[in-house]
GROMACS .gro file of C-alpha atoms in nm:
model
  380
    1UNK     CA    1   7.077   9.273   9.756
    2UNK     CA    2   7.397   9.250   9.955
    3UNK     CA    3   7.402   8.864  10.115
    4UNK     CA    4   7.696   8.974  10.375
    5UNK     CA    5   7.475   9.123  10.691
    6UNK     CA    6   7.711   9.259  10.992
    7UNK     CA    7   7.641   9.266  11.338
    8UNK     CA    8   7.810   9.532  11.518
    9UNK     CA    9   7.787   9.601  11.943
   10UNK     CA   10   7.864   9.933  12.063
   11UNK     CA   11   7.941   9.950  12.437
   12UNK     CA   12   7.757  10.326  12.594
   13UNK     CA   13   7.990  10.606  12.592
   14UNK     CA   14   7.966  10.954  12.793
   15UNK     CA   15   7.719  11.080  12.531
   16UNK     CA   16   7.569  10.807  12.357
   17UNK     CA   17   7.347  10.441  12.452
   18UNK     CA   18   7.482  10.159  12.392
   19UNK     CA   19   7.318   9.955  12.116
   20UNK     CA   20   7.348   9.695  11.869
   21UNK     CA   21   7.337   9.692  11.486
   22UNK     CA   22   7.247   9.523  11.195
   23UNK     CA   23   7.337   9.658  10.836
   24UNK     CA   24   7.560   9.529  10.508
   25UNK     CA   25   7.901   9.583  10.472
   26UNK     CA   26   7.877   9.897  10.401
   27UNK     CA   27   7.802   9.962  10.757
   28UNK     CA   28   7.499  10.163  10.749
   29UNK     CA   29   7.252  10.043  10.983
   30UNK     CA   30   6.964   9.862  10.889
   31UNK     CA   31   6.816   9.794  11.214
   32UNK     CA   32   6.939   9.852  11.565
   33UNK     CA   33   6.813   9.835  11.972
   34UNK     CA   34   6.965  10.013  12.249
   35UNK     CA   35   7.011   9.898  12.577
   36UNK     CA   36   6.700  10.076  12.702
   37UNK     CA   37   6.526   9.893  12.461
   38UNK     CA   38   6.442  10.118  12.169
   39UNK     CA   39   6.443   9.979  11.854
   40UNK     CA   40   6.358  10.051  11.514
   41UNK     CA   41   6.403   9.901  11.161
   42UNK     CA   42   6.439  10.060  10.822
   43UNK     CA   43   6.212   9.944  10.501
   44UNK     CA   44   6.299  10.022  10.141
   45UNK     CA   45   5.984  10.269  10.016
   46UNK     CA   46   6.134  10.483   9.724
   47UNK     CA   47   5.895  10.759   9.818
   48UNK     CA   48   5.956  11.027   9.506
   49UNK     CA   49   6.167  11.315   9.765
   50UNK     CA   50   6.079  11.573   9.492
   51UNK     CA   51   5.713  11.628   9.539
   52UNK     CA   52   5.741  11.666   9.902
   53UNK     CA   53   5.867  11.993  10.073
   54UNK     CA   54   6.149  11.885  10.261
   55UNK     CA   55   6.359  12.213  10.357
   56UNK     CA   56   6.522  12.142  10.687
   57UNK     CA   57   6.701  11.753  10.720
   58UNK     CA   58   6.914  11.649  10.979
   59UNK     CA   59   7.257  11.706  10.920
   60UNK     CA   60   7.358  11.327  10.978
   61UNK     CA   61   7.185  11.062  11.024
   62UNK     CA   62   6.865  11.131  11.251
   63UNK     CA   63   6.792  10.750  11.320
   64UNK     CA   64   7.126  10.724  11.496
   65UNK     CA   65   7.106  10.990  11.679
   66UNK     CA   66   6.766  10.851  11.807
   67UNK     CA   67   6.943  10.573  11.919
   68UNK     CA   68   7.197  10.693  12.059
   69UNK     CA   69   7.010  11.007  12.280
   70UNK     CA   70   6.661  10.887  12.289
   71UNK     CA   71   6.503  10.572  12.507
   72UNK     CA   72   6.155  10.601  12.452
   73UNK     CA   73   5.947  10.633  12.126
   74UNK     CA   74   5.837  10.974  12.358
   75UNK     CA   75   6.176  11.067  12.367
   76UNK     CA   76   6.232  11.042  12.012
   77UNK     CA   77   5.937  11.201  11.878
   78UNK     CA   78   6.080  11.547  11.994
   79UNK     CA   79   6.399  11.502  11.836
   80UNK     CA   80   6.192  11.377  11.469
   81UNK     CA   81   5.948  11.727  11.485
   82UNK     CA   82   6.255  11.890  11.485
   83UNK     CA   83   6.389  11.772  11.146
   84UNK     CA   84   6.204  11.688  10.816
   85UNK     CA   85   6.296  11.317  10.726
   86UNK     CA   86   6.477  11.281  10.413
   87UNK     CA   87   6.497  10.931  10.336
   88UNK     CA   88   6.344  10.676  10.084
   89UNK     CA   89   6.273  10.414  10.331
   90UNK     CA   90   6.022  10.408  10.624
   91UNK     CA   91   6.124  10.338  10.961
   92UNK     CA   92   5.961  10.151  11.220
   93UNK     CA   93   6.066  10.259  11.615
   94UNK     CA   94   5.944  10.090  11.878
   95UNK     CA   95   5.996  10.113  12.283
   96UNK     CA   96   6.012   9.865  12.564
   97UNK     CA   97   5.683  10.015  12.659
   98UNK     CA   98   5.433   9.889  12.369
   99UNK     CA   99   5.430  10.253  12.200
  100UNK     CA  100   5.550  10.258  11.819
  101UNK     CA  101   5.551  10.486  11.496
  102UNK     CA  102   5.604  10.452  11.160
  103UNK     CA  103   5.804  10.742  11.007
  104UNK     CA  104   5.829  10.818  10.655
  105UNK     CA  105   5.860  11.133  10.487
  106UNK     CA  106   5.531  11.234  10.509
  107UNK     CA  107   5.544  11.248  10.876
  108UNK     CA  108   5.473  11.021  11.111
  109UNK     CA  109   5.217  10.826  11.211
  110UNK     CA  110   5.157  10.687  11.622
  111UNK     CA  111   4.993  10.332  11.662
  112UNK     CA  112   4.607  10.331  11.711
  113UNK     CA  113   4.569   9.985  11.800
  114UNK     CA  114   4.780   9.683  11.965
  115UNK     CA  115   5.011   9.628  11.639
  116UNK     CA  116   5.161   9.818  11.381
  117UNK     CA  117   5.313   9.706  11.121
  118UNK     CA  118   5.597   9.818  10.883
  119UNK     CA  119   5.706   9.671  10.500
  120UNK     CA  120   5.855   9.770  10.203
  121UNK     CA  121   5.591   9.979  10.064
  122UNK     CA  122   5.513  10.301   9.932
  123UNK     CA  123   5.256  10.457  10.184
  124UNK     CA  124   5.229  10.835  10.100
  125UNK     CA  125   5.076  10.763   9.836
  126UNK     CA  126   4.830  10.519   9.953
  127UNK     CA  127   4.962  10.238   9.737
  128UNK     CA  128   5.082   9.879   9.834
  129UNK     CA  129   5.361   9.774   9.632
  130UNK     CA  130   5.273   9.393   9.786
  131UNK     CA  131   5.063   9.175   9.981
  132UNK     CA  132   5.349   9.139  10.280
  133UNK     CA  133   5.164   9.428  10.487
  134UNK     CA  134   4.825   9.291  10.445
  135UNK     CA  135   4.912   8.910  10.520
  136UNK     CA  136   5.078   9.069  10.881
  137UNK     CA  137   4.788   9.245  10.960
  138UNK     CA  138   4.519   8.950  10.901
  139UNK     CA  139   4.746   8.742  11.114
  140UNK     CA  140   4.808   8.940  11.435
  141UNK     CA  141   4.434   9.094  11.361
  142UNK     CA  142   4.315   8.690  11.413
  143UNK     CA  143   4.514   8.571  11.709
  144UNK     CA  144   4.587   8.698  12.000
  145UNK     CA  145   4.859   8.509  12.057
  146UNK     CA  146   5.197   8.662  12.147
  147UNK     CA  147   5.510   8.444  12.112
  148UNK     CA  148   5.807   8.354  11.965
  149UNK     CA  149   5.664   8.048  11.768
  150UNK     CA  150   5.394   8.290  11.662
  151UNK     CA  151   5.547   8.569  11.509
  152UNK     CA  152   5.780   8.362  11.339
  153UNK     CA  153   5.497   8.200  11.176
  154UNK     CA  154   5.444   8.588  11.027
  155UNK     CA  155   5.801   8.591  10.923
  156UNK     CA  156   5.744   8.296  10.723
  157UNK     CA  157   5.428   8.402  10.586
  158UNK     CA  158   5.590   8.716  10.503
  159UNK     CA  159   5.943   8.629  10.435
  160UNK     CA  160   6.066   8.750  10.049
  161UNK     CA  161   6.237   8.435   9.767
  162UNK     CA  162   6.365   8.562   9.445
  163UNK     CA  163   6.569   8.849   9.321
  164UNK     CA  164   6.468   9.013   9.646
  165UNK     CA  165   6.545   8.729   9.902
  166UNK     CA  166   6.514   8.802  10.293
  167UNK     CA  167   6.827   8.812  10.420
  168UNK     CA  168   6.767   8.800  10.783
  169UNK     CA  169   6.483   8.842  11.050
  170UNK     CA  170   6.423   8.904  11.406
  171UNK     CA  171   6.178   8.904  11.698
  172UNK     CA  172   6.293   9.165  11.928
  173UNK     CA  173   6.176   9.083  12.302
  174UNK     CA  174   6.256   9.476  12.403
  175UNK     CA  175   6.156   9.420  12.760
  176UNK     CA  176   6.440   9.177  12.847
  177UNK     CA  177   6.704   9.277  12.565
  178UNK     CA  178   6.659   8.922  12.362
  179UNK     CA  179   6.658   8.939  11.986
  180UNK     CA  180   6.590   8.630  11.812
  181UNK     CA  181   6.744   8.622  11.497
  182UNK     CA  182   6.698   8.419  11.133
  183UNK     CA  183   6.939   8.371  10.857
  184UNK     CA  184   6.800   8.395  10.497
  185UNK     CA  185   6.388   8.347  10.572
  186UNK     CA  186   6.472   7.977  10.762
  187UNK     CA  187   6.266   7.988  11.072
  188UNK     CA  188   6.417   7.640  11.221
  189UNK     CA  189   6.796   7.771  11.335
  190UNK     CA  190   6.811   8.057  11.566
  191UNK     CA  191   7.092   8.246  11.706
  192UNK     CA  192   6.984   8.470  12.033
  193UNK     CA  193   7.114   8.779  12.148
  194UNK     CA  194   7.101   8.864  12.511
  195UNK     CA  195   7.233   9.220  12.445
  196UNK     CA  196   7.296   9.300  12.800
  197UNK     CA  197   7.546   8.995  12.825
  198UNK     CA  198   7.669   9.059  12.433
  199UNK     CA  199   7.800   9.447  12.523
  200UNK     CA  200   7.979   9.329  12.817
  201UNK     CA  201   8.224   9.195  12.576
  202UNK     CA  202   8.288   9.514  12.409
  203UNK     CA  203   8.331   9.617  12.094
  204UNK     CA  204   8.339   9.413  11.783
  205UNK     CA  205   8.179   9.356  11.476
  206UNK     CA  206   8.095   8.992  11.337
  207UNK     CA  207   7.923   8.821  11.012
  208UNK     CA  208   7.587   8.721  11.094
  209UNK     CA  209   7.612   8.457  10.884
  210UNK     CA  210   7.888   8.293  11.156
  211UNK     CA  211   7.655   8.244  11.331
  212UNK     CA  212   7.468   7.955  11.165
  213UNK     CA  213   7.540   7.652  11.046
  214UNK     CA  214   7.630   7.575  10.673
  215UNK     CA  215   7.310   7.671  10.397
  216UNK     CA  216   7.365   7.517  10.057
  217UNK     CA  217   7.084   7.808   9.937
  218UNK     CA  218   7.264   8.055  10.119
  219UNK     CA  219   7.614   7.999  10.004
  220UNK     CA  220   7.486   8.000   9.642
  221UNK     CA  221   7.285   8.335   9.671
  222UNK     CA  222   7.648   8.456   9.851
  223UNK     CA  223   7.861   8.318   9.558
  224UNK     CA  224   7.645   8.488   9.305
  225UNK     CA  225   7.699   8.803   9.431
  226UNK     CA  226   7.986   9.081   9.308
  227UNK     CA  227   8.121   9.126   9.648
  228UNK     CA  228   8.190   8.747   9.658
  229UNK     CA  229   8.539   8.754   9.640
  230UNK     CA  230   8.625   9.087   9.890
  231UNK     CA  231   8.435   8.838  10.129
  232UNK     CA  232   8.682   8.592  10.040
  233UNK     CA  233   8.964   8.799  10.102
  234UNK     CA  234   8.837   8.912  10.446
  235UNK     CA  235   8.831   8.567  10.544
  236UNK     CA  236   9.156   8.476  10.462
  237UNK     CA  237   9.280   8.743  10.580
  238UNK     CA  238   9.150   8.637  10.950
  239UNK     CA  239   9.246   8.261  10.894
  240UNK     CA  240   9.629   8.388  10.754
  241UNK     CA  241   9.675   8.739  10.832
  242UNK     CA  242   9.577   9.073  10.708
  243UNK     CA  243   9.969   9.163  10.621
  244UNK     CA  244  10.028   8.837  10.441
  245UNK     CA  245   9.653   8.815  10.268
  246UNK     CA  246   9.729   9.177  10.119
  247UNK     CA  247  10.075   9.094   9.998
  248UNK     CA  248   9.959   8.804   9.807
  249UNK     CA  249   9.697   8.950   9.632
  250UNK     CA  250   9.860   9.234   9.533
  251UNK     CA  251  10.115   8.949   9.388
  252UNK     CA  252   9.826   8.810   9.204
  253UNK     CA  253   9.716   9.120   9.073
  254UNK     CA  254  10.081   9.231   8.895
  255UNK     CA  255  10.079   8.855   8.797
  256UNK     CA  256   9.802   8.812   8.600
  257UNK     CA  257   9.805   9.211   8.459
  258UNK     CA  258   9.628   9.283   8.234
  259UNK     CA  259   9.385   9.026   8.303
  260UNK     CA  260   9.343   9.145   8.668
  261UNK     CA  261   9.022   9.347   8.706
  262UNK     CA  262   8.790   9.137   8.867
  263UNK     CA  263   9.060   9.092   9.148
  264UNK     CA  264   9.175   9.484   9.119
  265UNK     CA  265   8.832   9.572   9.160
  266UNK     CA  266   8.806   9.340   9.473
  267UNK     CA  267   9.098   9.472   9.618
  268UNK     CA  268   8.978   9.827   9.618
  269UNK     CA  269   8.660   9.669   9.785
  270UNK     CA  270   8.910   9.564  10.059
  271UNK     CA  271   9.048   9.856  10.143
  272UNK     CA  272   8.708  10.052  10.126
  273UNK     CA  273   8.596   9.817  10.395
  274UNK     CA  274   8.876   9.835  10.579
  275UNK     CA  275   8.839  10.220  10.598
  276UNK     CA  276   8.483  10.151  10.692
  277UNK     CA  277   8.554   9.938  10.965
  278UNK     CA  278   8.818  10.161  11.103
  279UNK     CA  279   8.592  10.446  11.090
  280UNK     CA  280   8.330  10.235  11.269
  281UNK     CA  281   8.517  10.170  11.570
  282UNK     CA  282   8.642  10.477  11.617
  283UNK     CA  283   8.297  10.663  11.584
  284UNK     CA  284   8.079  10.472  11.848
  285UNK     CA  285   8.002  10.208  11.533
  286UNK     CA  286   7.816  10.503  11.309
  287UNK     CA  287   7.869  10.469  10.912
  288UNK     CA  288   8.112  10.666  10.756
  289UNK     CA  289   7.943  10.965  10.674
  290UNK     CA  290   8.186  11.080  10.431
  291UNK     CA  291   8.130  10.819  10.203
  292UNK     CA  292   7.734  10.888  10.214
  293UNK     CA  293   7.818  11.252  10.120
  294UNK     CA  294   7.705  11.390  10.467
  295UNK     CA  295   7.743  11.737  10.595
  296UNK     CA  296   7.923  11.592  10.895
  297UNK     CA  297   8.119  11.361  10.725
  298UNK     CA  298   8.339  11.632  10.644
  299UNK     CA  299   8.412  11.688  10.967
  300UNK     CA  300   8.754  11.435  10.979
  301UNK     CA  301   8.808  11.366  11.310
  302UNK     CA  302   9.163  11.208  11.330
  303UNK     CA  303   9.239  10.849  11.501
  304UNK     CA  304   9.556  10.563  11.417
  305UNK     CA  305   9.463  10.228  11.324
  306UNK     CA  306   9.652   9.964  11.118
  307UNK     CA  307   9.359   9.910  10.878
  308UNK     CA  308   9.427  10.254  10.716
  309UNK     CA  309   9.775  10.128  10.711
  310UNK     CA  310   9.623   9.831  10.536
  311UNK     CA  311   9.380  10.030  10.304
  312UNK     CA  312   9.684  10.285  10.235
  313UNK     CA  313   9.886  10.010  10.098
  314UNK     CA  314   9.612   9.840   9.887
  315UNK     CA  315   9.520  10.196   9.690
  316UNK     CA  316   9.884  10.268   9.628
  317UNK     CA  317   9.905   9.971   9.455
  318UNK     CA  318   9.602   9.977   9.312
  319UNK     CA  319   9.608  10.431   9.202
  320UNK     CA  320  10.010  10.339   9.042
  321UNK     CA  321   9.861  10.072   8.823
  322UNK     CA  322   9.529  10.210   8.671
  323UNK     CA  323   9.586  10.418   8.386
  324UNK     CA  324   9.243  10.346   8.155
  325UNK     CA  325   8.992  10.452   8.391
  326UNK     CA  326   9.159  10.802   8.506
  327UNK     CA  327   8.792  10.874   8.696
  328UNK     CA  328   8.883  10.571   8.859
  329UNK     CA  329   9.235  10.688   8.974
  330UNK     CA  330   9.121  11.000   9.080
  331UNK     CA  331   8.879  10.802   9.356
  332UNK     CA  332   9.129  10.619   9.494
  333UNK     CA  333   9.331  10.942   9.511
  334UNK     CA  334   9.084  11.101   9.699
  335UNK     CA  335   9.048  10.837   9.939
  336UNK     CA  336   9.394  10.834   9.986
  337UNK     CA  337   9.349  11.202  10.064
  338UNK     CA  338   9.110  11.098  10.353
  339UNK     CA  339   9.287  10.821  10.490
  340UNK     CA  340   9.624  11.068  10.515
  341UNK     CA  341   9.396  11.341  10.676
  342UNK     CA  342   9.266  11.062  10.942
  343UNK     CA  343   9.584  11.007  11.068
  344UNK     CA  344   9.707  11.388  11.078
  345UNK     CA  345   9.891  11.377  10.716
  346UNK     CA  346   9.689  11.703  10.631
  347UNK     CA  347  10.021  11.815  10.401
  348UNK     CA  348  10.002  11.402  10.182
  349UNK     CA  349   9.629  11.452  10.255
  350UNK     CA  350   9.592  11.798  10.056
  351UNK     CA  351   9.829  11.680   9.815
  352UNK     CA  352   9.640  11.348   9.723
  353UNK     CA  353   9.313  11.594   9.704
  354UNK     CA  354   9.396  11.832   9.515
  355UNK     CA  355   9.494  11.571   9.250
  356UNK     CA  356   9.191  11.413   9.273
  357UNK     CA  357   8.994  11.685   9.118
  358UNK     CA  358   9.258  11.906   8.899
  359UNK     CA  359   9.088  11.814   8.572
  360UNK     CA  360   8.735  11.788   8.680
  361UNK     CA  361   8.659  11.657   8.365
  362UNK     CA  362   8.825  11.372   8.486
  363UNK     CA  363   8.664  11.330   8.765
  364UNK     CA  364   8.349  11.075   8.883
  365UNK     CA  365   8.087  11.371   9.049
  366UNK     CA  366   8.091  11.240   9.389
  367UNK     CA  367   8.472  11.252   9.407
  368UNK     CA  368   8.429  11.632   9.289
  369UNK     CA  369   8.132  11.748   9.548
  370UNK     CA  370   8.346  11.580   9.820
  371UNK     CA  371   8.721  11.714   9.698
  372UNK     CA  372   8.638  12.032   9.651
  373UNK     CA  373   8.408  12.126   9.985
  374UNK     CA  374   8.738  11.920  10.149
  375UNK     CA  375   8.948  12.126   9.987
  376UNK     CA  376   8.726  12.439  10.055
  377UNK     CA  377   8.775  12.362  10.440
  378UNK     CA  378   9.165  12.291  10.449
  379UNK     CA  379   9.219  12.636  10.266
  380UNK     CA  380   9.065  12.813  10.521
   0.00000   0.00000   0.00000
């Protein structure tokens, strides 16, 4: 599990809610609320996709566009009957108005009672991977309390330790816009969101983890992770400077050749994110659908920013310096392909694609699908 949650805020736009976000680096939300107070929450399921008939998905992803269109569970439902729901997680969405539904790919399923609840768990199939669910429902079954001090209480209870830690938690109050959020299952430190006050300020997107004070338990289950040291680098690069961050590392890296891969492979973790970020900002704060492999990912809709600059740079270096891993190389020349394309260099942009995927046997599958149906389009 990925220890480095974001927090992104996405002020309303002519077409779309504004909303705020909760996912890992990789930008993909995880949960989210509007400002008309819908939320929902995703749970990992892995519900087995290939016994199930599933013949007409959304083209993107449908979750976001509930978000962004929809501000009632009402609302959404007509969008979800439209679509089959191709996902391995269940999805929680709840309104301002007490009315909720799970959503898996199965279908989905209204609440019958005054709770519902929602956990990591295989449901089609009538099986309970763990307790979590069941502990929830005995406690909001034998109170009929409804608080903050409560429900935390069921976070507790609930919470996950271990290989699978909780990362974070909230209590969503969707009637006034105030999340209450937890860092890494402890219940005692808080950080509130008043989202109507938070979008005000516009744009941005933060670690959650700033937000809290110092964990010993969290900084070890962060330093154990592979991602460790792109974190690193992000942070220096706010504390000294994105141009003078990259420069040094990319010193570091031609210093300590050959024995550079845990910092080469960091460094093309930078620029990813950096690409990631860009695209975030300049997409109302969706995920890059391109890197997911998503029909409208492919649609590159063109923008400057500096971080491409940034995350140009970086896979230069990076694509002129690999020559044992020639799958490898031909990623980073593909994503050099998209980052020219972003910024209108369709010419360097077909050039870096068409490299990418001249020897497919050279060529990691994902790079392939996405080169050639890029390719497909700018030969048109």
């Amino acid at each position: 599990m990925t220890p480095f949650t974001r927090v992104w805020y996405n002020p309303s736009t002519t077409d779309r809610y504004a909303s705020v976000c909760f996912g890992a680096p990789d930008m993909q939300v995880a949960a989210a609320m509007n400002e008309h107070g819908l939320f929902f929450d995703y749970a990992a399921a892995n519900y087995d996709l290939s016994k199930l008939n599933l013949t007409n998905p959304y083209p993107g992803d449908i979750m976001w566009e509930v978000l962004g269109k929809c501000k009632t569970v009402k609302e959404a439902i007509v969008l979800l009957k439209k679509y089959d729901y191709i996902s391995y997680s269940q999805v929680l969405l709840a309104d301002k108005e007490g009315n909720s539904i799970l959503i898996n790919p199965k279908g989905i399923t209204e609440k019958s009672g005054d709770f519902q609840v929602n956990s990591n768990c295989n449901m089609i199939n009538g099986k309970l991977s763990c307790r979590r669910p069941e502990i929830a429902n005995e406690m909001l079954s034998g109170s009929k309390e409804n608080n903050v001090e409560f429900l935390k209480k069921i976070l507790d209870k609930t919470h996950q330790e271990g290989e699978l830690n909780t990362l974070y938690s909230t209590i969503c109050d969707l009637k006034n816009g105030i999340i209450y959020v937890y860092l890494f299952h402890d219940y005692n430190t808080v950080y509130t969101i008043d989202l109507k006050s938070e979008l005000k300020k516009g744009y941005r997107i933060e670690n959650l983890a700033d937000h809290f004070p110092t964990s010993f338990a969290y900084e070890s289950f962060s330093k154990n992770n592979s991602l460790y040291l792109k974190e690193s680098i992000f942070q220096e690069m706010k504390d000294k400077g994105t141009d003078a961050t990259i420069d040094y590392y990319i010193a570091e890296s031609k210093k300590t050749a050959p024995k550079n891969e845990k910092l080469n492979s960091a460094l093309l973790e930078v620029a990813l994110q950096l690409i990631k970020y860009s695209w975030n900002e300049h997409n109302s704060g969706s995920a890059w659908g391109y890197w997911f492999s998503k029909p409208e990912g492919y649609d590159i809709k063109r923008y400057k920013d500096n971080r491409l600059t940034y995350a140009e740079k970086i896979l230069t270096y990076l694509s002129a310096n690999e020559n044992k891993d020639l799958k490898l190389r031909n990623f980073m020349y593909e994503i050099s392909g998209f980052v020219n394309l972003v910024q209108g260099n369709t010419k360097t942009g077909k050039e870096f694609y068409a490299k990418s995927i001249s020897k497919p046997e050279e060529v990691y599958p994902v790079t392939l699908t996405r080169g050639t149906e890029i390719m497909k389009r700018l030969n048109k």
